[in-house]
Structure formats: structure tokens, C-alpha cells
Coordinates of C-alpha atoms in Angstrom, one line a residue:
X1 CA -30.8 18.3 -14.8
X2 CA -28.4 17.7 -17.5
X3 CA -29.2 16.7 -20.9
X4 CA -28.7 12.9 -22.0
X5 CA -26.3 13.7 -24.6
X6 CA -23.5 16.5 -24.2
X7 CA -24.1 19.5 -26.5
X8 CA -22.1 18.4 -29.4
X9 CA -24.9 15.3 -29.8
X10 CA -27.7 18.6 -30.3
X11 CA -25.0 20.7 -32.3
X12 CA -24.7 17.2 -34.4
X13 CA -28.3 17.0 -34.7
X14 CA -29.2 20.7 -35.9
X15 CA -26.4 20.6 -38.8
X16 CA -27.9 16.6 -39.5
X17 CA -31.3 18.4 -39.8
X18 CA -30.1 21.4 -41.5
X19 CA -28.7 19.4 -44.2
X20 CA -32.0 17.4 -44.6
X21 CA -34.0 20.5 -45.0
X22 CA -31.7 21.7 -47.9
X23 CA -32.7 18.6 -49.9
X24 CA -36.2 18.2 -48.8
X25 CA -38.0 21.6 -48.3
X26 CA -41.2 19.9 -47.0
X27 CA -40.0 18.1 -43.7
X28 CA -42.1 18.7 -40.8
X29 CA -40.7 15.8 -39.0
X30 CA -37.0 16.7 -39.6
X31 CA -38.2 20.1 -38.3
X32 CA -39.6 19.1 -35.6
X33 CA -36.5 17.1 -34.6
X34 CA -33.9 20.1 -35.4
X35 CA -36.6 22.0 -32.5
X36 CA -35.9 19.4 -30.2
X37 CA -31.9 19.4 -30.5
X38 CA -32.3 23.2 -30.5
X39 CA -34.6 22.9 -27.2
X40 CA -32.2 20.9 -25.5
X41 CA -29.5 23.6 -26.7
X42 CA -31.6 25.9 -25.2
X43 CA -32.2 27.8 -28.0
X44 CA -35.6 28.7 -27.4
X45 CA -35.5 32.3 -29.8
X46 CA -35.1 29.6 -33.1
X47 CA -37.3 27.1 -31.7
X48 CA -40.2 29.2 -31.8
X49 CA -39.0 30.5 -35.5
X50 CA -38.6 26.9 -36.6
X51 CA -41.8 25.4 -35.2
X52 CA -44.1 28.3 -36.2
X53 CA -42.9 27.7 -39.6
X54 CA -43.4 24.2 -39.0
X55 CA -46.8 23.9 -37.3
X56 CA -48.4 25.2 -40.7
X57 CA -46.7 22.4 -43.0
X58 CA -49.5 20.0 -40.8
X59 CA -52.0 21.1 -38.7
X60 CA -52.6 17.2 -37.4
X61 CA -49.0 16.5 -36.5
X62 CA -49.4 17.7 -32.9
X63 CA -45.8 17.1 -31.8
X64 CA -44.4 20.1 -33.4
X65 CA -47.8 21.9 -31.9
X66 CA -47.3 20.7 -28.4
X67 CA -43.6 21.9 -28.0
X68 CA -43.9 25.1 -30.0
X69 CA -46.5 26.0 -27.1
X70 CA -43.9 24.6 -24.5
X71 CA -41.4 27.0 -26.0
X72 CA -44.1 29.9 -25.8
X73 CA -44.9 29.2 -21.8
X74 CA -41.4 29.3 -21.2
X75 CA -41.3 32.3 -22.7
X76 CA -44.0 33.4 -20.8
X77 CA -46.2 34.3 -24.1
X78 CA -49.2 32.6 -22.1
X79 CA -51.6 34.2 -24.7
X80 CA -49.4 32.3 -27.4
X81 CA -49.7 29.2 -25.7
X82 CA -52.9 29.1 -24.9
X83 CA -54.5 27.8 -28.4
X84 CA -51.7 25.6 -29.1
X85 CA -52.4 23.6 -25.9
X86 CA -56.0 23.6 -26.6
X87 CA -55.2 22.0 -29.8
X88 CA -53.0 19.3 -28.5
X89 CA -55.2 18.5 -25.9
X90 CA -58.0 18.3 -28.8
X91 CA -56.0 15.5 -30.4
X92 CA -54.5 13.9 -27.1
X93 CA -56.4 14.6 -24.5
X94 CA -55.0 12.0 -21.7
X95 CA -51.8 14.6 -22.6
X96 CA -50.7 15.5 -18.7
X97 CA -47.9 17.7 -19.2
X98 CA -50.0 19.8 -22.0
X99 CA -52.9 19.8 -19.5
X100 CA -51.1 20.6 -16.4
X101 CA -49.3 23.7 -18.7
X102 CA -52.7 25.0 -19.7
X103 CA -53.9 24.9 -16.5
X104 CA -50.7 27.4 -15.7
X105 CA -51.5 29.3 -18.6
X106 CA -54.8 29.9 -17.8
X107 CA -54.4 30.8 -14.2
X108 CA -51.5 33.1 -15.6
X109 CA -54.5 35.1 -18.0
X110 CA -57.1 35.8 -15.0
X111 CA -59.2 32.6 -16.2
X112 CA -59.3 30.5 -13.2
X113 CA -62.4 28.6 -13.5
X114 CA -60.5 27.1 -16.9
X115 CA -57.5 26.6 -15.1
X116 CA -59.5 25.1 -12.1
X117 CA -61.0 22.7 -14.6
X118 CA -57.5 21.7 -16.2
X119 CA -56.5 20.8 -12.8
X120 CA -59.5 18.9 -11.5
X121 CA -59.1 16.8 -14.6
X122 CA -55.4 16.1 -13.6
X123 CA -56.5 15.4 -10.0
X124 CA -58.5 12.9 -10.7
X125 CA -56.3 11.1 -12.7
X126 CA -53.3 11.4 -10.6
X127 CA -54.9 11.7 -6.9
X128 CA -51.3 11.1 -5.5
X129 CA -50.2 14.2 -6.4
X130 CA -50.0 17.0 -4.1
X131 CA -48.9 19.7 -6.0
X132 CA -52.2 19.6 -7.9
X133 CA -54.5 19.6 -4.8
X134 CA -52.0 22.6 -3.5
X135 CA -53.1 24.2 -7.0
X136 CA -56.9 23.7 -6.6
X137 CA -57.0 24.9 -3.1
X138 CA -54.6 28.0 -3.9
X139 CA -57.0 28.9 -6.7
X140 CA -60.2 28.2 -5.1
X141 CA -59.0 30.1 -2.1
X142 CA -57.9 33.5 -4.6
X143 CA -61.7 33.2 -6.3
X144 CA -63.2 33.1 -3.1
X145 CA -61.1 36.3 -2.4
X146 CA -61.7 37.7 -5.3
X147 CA -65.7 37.2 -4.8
X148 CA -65.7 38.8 -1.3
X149 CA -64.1 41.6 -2.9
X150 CA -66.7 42.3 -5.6
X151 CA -69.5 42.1 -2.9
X152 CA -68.0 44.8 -1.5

């Protein structure tokens, strides 16, 4: 899908920001939004530079938290991720997206029961959704594999 605004908005938006962090030093929140013009720049290398950065300026302010573990999971640093989406989900736990991404993570590590959890959670609250039951049954049917094979 293409982005809402063209990439001279996000280009617009970085050099806004970048000018905003020259006068004020302590900006999570102009940080944050610099990482989300950068995300939709796809720019993912100086995301994760900005927002680890940023994420220690304050712990509480999740947002930063939540996509600075998206940008690790697309980057496939699932052991990165991990914490980050068990802290979001610590401060929103009705978060979906974080949820369903942990869920991946988790799976991704070798901890399916965790990763069965995240999505039982997610099925019941959204029933209609079949790629979550798909989930469930795929990893129910790889740890009942995985227990024949250690009985063996």
C-alpha cells in the first residue's frame, strides 16, 4: 500500500523534526515523530538508532517503545523485540497489533506455549478472524509433533 503523503511530506517532516531537536535536546515526542516519517521513508536502520535513543528519555511513553519493537520484528531481531512488546502490552494490554506481533515473536524463539497464549488472547477477542484460529491450530499441531518426537 502506498503511503498517505508522497515522500517529500516524510522528507518535510524529518528536517521539521531535525530542527526541533537542535533547539530542544530533550524531545521524546518530536523523536518519536521524526521515527515515524523515517518509518514511512522506510528507513528502518535510523529508526531503530533514533528510538533506542529515545525509548530511554521516558520509559512510560510507550509509543516510541511500541514502534521501536515494530522496527526490531521487521528486522527480524525477534530477541530485540521481545521485551519491548512485553512492555507495551504491560501498559496497553487491549494493544492487538503489539499482541498479535509478540505472538510472532515468540513462535519465531521456540516458545510456543507463549505464543499460543498471545494468540488465544487475540482469538477471543476477535473470533472472526481466521488467520488467528489458522495460527492456533498450526501451532498446536507442530507441539503435538514435537511431543511425539520426544517420546520417541
Amino acid at each position: 500500500a502506498a503511503p498517505y503523503f508522497g515522500d517529500e511530506y516524510y522528507d518535510t517532516a524529518v528536517e521539521a523534526a531535525d530542527a526541533w531537536i537542535a533547539v530542544e535536546r530533550y524531545g521524546p515526542y518530536i523523536r518519536q515523530q521524526k521515527a515515524i516519517a523515517l518509518w514511512e521513508l522506510g528507513r528502518t536502520d535510523e529508526v531503530i538508532e533514533l528510538l533506542e535513543e529515545t525509548v530511554t528519555m521516558d520509559p512510560n511513553y510507550v509509543d516510541p517503545i511500541a514502534l521501536l519493537a515494530d522496527a526490531y520484528y521487521q528486522k527480524k531481531l525477534y530477541k530485540k523485540a521481545e521485551p519491548l512488546y512485553l512492555q507495551v502490552l504491560a501498559q496497553r494490554p487491549d494493544d492487538e497489533q503489539s499482541r498479535r506481533s509478540l505472538a510472532v515473536v515468540h513462535a519465531a524463539n521456540g516458545d510456543l506455549e507463549d505464543a499460543l497464549a498471545n494468540y488465544r488472547i487475540l482469538a477471543e477477542r476477535l473470533p472472526e478472524d481466521e488467520s488467528i484460529a489458522d495460527a492456533i491450530r498450526s501451532i498446536e499441531a507442530s507441539m503435538a509433533l514435537s511431543e511425539g518426537t520426544d517420546e520417541k
